[in-house]
Short mmCIF file of C-alpha atoms and ligand atoms in Angstrom, two decimals:
data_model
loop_
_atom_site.label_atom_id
_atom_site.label_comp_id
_atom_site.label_asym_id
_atom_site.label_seq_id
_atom_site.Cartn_x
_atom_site.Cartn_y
_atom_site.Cartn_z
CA UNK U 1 84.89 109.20 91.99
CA UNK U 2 85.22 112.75 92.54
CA UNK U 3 83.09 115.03 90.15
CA UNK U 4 84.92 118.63 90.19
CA UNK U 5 82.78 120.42 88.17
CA UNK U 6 80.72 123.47 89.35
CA UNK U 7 76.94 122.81 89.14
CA UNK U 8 74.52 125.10 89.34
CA UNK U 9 71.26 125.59 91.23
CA UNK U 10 68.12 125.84 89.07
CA UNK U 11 65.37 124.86 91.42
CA UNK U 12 64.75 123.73 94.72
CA UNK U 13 62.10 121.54 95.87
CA UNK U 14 60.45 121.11 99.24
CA UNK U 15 62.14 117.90 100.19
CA UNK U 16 65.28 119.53 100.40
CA UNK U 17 66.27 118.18 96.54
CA UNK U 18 67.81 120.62 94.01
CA UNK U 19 68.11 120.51 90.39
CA UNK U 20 71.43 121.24 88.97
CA UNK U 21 72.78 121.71 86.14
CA UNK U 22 76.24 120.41 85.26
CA UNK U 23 77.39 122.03 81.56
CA UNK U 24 73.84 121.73 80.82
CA UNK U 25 73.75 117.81 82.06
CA UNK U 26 70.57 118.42 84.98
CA UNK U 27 70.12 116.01 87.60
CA UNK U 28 69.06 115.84 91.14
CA UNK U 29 71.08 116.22 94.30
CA UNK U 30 70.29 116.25 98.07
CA UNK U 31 70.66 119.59 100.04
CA UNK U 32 71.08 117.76 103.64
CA UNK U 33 74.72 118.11 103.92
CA UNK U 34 74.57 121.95 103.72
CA UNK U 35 73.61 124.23 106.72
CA UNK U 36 73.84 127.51 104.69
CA UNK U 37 71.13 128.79 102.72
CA UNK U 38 71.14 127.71 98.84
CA UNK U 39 69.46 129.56 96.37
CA UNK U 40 68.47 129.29 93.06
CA UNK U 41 71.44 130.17 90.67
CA UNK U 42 74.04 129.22 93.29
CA UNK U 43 76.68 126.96 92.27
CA UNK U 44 77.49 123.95 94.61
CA UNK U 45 80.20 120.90 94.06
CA UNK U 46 78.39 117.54 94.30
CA UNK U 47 79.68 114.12 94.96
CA UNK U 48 77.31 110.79 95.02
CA UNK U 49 74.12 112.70 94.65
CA UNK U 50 74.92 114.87 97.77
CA UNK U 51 75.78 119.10 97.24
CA UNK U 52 78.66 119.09 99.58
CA UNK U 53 79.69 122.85 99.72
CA UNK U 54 78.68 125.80 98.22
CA UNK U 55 81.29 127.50 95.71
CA UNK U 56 82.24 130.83 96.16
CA UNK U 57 81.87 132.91 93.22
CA UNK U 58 84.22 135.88 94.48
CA UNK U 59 87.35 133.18 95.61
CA UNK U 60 86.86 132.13 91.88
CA UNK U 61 86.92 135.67 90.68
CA UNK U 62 89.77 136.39 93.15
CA UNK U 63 91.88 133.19 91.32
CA UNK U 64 91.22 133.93 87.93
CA UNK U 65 92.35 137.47 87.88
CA UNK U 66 95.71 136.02 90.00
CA UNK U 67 96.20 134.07 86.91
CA UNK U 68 95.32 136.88 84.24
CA UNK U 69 98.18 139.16 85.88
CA UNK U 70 100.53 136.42 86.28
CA UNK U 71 99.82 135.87 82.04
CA UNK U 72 99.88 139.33 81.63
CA UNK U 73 103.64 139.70 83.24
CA UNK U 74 104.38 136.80 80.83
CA UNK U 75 103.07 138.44 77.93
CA UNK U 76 104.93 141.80 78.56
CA UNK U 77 108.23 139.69 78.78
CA UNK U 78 108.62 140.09 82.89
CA UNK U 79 108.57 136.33 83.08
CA UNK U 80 110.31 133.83 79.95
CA UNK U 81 108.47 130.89 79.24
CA UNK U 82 111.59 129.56 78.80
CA UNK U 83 113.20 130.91 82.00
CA UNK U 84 115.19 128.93 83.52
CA UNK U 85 114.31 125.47 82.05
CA UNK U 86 117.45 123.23 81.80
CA UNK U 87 119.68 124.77 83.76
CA UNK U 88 119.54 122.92 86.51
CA UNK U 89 119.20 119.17 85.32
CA UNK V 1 80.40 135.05 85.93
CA UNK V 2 79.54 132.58 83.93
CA UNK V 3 79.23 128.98 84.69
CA UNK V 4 81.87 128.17 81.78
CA UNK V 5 84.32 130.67 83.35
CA UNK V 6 84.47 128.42 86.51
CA UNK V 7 85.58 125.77 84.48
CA UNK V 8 86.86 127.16 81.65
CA UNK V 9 89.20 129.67 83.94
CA UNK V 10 90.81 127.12 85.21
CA UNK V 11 91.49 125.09 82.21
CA UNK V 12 92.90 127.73 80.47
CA UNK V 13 96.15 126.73 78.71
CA UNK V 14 97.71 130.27 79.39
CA UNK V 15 97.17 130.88 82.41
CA UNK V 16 98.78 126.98 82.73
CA UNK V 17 101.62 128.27 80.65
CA UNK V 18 102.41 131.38 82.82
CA UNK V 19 102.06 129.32 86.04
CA UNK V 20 104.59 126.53 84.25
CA UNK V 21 106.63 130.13 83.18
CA UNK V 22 106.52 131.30 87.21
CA UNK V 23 107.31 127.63 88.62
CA UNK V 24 110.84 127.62 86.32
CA UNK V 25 111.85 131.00 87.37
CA UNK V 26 111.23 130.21 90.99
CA UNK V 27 111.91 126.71 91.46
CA UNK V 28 115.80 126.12 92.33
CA UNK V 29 116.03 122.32 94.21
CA UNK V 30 114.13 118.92 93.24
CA UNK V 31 111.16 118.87 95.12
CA UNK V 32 109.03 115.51 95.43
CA UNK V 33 104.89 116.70 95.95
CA UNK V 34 102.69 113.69 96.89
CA UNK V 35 99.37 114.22 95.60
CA UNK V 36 97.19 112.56 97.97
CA UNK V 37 94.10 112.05 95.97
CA UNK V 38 93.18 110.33 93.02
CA UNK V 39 91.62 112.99 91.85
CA UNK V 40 94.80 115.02 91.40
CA UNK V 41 96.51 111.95 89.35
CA UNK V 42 94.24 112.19 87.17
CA UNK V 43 94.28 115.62 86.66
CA UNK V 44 98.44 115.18 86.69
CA UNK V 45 97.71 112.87 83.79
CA UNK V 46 95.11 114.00 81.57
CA UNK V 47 96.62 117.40 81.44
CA UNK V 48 100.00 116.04 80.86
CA UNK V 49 101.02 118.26 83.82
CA UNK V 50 104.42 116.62 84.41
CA UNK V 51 105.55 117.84 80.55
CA UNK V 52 104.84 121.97 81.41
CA UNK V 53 106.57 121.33 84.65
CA UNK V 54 110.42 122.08 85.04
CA UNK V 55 112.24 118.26 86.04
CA UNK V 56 113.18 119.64 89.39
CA UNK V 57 109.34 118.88 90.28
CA UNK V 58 108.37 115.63 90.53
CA UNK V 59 105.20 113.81 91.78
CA UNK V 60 104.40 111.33 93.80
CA UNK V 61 101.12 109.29 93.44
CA UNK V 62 99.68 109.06 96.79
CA UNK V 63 96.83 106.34 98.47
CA UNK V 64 93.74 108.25 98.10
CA UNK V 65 91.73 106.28 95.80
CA UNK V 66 89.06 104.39 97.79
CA UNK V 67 88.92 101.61 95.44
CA UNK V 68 92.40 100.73 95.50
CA UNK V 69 93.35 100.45 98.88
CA UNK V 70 90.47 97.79 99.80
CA UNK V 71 92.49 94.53 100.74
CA UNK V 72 90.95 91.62 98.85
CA UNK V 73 89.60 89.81 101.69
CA UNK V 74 86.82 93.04 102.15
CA UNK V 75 86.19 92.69 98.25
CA UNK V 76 85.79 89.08 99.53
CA UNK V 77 83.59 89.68 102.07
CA UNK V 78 81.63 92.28 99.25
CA UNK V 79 81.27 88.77 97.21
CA UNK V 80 79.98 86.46 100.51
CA UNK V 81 77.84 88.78 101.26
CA UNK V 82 76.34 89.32 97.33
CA UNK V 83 76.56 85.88 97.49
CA UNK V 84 73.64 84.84 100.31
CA UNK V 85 70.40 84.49 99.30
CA UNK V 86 67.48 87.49 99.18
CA UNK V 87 70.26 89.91 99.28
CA UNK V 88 71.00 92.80 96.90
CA UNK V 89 74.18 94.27 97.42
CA UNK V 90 74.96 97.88 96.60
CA UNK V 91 78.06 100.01 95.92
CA UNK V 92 79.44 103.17 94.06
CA UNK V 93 82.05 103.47 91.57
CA UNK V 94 84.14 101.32 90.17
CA UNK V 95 83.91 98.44 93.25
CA UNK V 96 82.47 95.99 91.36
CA UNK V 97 84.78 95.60 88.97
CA UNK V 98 87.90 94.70 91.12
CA UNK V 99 88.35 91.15 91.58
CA UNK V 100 88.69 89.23 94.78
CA UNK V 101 90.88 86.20 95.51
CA UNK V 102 88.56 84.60 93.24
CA UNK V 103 85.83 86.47 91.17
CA UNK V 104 84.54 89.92 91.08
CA UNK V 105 81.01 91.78 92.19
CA UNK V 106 80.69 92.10 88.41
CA UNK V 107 81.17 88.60 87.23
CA UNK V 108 78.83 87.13 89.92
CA UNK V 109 76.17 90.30 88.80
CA UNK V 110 76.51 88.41 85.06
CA UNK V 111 75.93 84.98 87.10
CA UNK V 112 72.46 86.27 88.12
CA UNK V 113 73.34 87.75 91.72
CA UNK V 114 71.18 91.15 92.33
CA UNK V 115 74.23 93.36 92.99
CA UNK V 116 73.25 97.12 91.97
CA UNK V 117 75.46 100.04 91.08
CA UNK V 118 73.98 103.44 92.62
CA UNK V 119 74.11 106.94 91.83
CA UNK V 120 73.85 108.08 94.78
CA UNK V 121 73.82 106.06 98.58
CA UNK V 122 70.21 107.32 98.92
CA UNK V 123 69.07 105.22 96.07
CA UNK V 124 69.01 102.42 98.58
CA UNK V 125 66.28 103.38 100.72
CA UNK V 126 64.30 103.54 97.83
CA UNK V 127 65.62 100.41 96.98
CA UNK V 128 64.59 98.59 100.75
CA UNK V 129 60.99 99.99 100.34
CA UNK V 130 60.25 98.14 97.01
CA UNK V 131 61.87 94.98 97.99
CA UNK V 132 61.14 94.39 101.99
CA UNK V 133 61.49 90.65 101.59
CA UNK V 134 65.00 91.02 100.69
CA UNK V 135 68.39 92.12 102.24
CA UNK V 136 69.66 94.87 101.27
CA UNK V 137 73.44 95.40 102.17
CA UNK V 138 75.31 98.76 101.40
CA UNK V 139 79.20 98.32 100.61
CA UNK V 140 80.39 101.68 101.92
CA UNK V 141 83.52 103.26 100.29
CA UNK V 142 85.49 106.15 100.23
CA UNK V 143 87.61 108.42 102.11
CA UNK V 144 86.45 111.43 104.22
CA UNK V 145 84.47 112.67 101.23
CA UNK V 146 81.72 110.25 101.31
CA UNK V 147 81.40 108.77 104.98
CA UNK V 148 78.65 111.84 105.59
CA UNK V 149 76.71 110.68 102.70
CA UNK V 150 76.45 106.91 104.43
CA UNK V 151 75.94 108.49 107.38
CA UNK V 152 72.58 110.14 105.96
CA UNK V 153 71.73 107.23 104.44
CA UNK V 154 71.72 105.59 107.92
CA UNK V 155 69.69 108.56 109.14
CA UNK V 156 67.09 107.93 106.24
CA UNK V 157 67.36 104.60 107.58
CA UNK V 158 65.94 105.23 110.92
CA UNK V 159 63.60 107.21 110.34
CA UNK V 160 61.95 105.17 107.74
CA UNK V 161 62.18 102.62 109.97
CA UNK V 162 63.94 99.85 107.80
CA UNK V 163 65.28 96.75 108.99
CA UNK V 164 66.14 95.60 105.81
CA UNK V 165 68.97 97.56 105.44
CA UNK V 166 72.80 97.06 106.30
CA UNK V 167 76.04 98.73 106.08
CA UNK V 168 79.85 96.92 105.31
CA UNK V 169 82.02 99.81 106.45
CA UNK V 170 84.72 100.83 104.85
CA UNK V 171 85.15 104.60 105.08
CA UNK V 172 88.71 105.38 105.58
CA UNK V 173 91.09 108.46 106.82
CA UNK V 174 93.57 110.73 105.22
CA UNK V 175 95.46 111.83 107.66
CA UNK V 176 96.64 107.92 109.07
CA UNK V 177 97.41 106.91 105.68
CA UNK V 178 99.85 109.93 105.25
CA UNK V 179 101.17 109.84 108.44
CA UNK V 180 102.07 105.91 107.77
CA UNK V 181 103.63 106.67 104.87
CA UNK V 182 105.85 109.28 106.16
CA UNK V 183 106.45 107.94 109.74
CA UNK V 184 108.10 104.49 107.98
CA UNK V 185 111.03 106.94 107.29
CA UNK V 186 112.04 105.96 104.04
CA UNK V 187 109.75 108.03 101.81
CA UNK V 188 110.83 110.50 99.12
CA UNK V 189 108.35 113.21 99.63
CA UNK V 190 109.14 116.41 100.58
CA UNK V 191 106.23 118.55 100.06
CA UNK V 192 101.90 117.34 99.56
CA UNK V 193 98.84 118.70 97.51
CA UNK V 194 96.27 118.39 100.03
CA UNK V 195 93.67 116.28 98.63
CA UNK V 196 89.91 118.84 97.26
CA UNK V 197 87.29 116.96 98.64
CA UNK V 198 88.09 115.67 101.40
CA UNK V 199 89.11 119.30 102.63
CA UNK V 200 85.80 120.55 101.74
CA UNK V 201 84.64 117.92 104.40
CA UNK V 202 86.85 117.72 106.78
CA UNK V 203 88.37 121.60 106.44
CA UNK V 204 92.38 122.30 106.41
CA UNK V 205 93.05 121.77 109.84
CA UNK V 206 93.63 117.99 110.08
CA UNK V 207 96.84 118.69 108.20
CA UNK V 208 98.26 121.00 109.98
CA UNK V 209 100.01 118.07 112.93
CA UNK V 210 101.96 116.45 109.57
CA UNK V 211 103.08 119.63 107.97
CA UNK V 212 104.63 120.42 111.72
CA UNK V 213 106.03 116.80 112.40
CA UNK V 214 107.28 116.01 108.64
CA UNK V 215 108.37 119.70 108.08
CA UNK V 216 106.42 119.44 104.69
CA UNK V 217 104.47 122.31 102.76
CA UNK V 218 101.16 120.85 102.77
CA UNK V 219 98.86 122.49 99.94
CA UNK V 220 95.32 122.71 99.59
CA UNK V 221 94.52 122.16 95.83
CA UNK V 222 91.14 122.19 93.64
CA UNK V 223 91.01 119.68 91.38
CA UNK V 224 91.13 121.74 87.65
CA UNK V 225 95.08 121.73 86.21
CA UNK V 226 95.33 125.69 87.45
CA UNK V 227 94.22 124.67 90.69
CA UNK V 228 97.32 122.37 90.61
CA UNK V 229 99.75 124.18 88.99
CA UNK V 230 98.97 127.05 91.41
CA UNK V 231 99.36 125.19 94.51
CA UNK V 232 103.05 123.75 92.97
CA UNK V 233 104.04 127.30 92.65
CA UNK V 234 102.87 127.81 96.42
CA UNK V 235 104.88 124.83 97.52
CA UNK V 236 107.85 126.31 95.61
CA UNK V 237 107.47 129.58 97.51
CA UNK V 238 107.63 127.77 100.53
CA UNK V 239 110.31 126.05 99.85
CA UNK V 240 112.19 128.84 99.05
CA UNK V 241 111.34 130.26 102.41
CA UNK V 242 112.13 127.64 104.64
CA UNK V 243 108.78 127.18 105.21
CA UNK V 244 106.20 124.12 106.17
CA UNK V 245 102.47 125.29 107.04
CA UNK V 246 99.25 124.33 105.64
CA UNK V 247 97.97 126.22 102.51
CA UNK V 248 94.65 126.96 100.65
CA UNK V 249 94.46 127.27 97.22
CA UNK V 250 91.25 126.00 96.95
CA UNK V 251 89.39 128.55 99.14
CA UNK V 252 86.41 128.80 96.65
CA UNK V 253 85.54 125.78 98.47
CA UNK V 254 87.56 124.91 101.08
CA UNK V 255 87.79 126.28 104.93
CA UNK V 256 90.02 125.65 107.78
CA UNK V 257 86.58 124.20 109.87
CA UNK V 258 84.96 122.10 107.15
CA UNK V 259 81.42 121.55 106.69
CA UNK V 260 80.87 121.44 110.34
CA UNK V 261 77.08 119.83 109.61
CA UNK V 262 78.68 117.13 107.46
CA UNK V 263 81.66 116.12 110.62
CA UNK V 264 78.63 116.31 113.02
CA UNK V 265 77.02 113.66 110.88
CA UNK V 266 79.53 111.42 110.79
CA UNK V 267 80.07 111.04 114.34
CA UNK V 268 76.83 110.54 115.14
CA UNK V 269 76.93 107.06 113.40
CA UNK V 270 80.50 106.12 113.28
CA UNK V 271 83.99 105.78 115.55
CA UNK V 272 87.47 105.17 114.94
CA UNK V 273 88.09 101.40 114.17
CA UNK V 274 91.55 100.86 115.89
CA UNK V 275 93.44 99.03 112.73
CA UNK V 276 92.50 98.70 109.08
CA UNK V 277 94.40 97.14 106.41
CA UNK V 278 95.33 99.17 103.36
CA UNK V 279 95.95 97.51 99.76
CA UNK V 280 99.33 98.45 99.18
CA UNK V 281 100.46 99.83 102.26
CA UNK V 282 99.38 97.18 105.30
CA UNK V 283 97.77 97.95 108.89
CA UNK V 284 97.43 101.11 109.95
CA UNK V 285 95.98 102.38 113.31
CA UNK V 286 93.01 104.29 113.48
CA UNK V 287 92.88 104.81 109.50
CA UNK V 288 89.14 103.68 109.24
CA UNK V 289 85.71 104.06 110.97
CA UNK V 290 83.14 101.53 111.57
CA UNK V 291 79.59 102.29 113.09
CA UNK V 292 79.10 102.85 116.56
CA UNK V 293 78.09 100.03 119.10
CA UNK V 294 74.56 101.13 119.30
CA UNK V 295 74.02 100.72 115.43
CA UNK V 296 75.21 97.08 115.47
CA UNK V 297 71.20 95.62 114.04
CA UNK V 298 72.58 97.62 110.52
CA UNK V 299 76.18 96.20 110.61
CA UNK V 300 76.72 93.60 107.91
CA UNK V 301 79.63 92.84 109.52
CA UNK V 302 78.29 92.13 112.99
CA UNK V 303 74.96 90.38 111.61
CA UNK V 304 76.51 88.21 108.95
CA UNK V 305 79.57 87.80 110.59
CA UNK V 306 79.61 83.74 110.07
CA UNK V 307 79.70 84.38 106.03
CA UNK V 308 82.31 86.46 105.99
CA UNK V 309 85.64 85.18 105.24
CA UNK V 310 88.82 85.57 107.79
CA UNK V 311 91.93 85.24 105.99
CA UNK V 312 94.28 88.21 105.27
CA UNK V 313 94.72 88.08 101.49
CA UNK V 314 98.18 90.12 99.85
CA UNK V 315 99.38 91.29 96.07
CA UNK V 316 101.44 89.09 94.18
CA UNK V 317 105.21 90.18 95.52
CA UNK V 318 106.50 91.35 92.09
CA UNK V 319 104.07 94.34 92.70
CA UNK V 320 105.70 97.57 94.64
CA UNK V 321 102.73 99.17 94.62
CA UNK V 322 104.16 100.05 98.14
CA UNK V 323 107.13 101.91 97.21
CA UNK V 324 105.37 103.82 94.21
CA UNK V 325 103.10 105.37 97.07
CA UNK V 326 106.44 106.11 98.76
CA UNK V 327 107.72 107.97 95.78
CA UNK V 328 110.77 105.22 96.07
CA UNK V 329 109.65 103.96 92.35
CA UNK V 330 107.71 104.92 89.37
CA UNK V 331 104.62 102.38 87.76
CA UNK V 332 107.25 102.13 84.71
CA UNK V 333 109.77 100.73 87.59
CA UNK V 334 107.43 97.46 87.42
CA UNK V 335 108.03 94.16 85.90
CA UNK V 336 105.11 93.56 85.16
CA UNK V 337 103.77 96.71 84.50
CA UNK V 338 101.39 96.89 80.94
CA UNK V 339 101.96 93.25 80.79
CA UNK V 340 100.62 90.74 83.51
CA UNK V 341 99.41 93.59 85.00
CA UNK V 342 96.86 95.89 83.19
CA UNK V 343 93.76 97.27 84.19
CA UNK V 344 91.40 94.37 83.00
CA UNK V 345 93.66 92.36 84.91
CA UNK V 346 95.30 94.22 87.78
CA UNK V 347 97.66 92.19 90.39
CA UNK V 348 98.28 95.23 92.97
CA UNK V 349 96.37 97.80 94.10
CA UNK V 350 97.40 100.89 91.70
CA UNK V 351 95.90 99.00 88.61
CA UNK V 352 92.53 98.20 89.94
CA UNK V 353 90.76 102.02 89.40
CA UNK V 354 91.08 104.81 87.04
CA UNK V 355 92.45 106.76 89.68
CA UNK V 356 95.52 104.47 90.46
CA UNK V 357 99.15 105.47 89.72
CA UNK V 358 99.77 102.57 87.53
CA UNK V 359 96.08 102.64 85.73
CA UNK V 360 96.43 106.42 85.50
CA UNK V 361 99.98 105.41 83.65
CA UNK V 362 98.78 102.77 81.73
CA UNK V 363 95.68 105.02 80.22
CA UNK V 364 98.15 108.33 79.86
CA UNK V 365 101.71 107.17 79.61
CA UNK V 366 102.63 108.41 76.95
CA UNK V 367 102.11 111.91 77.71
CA UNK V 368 103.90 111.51 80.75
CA UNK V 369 106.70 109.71 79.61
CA UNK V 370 109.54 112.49 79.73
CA UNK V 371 108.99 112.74 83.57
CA UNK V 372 109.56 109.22 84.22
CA UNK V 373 112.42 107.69 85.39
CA UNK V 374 113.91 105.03 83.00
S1 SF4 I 401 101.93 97.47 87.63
FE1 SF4 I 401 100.56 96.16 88.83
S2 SF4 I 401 101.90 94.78 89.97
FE2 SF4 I 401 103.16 96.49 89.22
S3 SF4 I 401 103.16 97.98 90.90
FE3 SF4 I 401 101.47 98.54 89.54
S4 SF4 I 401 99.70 97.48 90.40
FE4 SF4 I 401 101.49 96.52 91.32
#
């Protein structure tokens, strides 16, 4: 049931109802759930028609780059991709 | 960044492959992780998580899919009340396809009942306004995640002034469910993945009692396969440490307070119900909410009480639906697993959705099959 894809804002109409887009599918969710302020070109995680939460771009940013040092230790032969497998089972 | 980076970033096999590289190195005793939701079995699955994993790490399908812990007498009472006359009945998801003790919401929609699938819960107000000779009853599901979304559809409600409109509640909690499962003493978890959506409700904190009674790592985790391999390698590092305290991986979207508008909501219009019977896993205390006193004119179940059917209806007793969700035994551990029991023809609870263990098995087995147990 749950939808985990990012969507983004596009427009935002005066009944509280904002267009997203979801990899370029757009459809139309409810804003009354949020207290923050949403703006267009925010991304938001919907569920059931509702935006539940806004997404924060920077936590994203902050993950990714976790992950691009942790591939770039792996790459530079600080971790094995093999490491350790097997020798415990 | 892009919108494709937020997806794509997480997807991205290797950054999954140094996360698998980092959980080998680190991980040094068998560690069981329940994932709670649904949501992260099918991640588990479809990314054929299990294979990249070392053995030592092991998980253990959990009860948070909505559809498949509603006992059969509620899908019975979904069907009674379908079944009256100048009613439409309404539900998300997959509901209508899981058969009662007898037939299903589906089967009676090809017999001519009006029984509607929505997009969203809103769709029903629209759906009262064009049809105010008719009943229109609402067959509320879901866990934590979606009980805000009824409860602004009972706000639009009001203040449209329907009376045309009802509500069968049955929203239902996380933290009961786990703490069931773990106080019956015999489960083989040692460690969770908190479930993503239900955290973005609800925020971290309502784990934080069963990571300090259990002494279990309890992990926040988003719902894309670097979200979950992340949030193994955090339970690893606590395990290592001697540690058991709630986590956040999934702080792009998740707090420790929740979205306080959304909890504020939801007790406006609903309280604890004091038992509620799980498919799969039997009563449990305080696992389920129902709407308050003062809302009884919308409450299907207090209005059309004399339709609705009393008996307490159970899975066949070859299914052990109960001790998969205990991480005792494995969907492959069934009898009758992939043969009198497949999805278009479920006997327990784990069959009936796409988020169930055993459907989740029967769809992806095959990628999964070096984890399992023979
Ligand atoms: S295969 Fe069917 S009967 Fe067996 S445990 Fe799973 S749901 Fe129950």
């Amino acid at each position: 049931m749950c939808l985990s894809i990012p969507s983004k804002v596009v427009e935002i109409d005066e009944n509280n109802y904002a267009t997203v887009d979801t990899m370029g599918v757009k459809r139309k969710v409810t804003l009354d759930l949020i207290s923050e302020e949403v703006n267009v070109g925010d991304y938001v995680l919907i569920h059931v028609g509702f935006a539940m939460n806004k997404i924060s771009k920077e936590e994203a940013e902050d993950s990714i780059a976790a992950y691009n040092e942790i591939a770039e230790a792996m790459r530079e032969g600080e971790i094995s991709e093999d490491e350790g497998n097997n020798n415990y089972v | 960044m892009s919108e494709v980076d937020l997806i794509e970033g997480f997807r991205d096999p290797v950054h999954m492959k140094a996360l698998a590289a980092l959980i080998k190195k680190e991980c040094k005793s068998k560690i069981n992780i329940m994932e709670v939701c649904g949501g992260h079995t099918h991640t588990i699955m479809k990314f054929g998580l299990s294979q990249i994993l070392p053995e030592l790490i092991e998980f253990v399908h959990g009860p948070g899919c909505p559809v498949c812990i509603m006992p059969k007498e509620r899908i019975d009472h979904a069907i009674a009340l379908a079944s009256m006359p100048n009613t439409i009945l309404a539900t998300l998801g997959d509901m209508i396809r899981v058969p009662g003790s007898k037939t299903s919401l589906q089967k009676l929609r090809a017999e001519g009942k009006d029984i509607r699938s929505l997009y969203s819960p809103l769709d029903v107000i629209k759906i009262a306004q064009e049809n105010p000779d008719k009943n229109v009853v609402f067959f509320a599901i879901g866990f934590e995640t979606t009980t805000p979304m009824s409860a602004v559809l009972m706000q639009h409600a009001i203040e449209n002034k329907l009376t045309n409109v009802f509500f069968h509640i049955n929203h239902v909690t996380v933290p009961e469910a786990v703490e069931a499962i773990m106080s019956s003493g015999d489960a083989l978890i040692d460690a969770f993945l908190g479930p993503s959506h239900v955290s973005v409700i609800t925020g971290y904190k309502i784990y934080e009692p069963i990571a300090e009674k259990y002494h279990t790592p309890i992990v926040v985790a988003g719902f894309e396969p670097t979200d979950v391999m992340e949030s193994v390698l955090r339970i690893v590092r606590q395990v290592n440490a001697g540690k058991s305290v709630v986590d956040n991986e999934y702080a792009r979207a998740v707090s420790r307070e929740g979205n306080l508008k959304a909890q504020a909501l939801v007790n406006t219009y609903f309280e604890k119900r004091s038992h509620f019977r799980w498919r799969g896993i039997g009563d449990i205390p305080n696992s389920a909410l129902k709407l308050r006193a003062e809302y009884a004119a919308f409450d299907a179940e207090i209005v059309f009480d004399d339709v609705l059917p009393k008996t307490e209806l159970n899975d066949h007793k070859l299914c052990i639906c109960g001790d998969i969700l205990k991480g005792r035994a494995k969907p492959f551990d069934c009898k009758v697993f992939g043969k009198a029991c497949t999805p278009t023809n479920p006997m327990g609870s784990c069959m009936v959705s796409s988020e169930g263990a055993c459907s989740a098995y029967f769809k992806y087995g095959k990628l999964n099959l070096k984890g399992a147990r023979a």
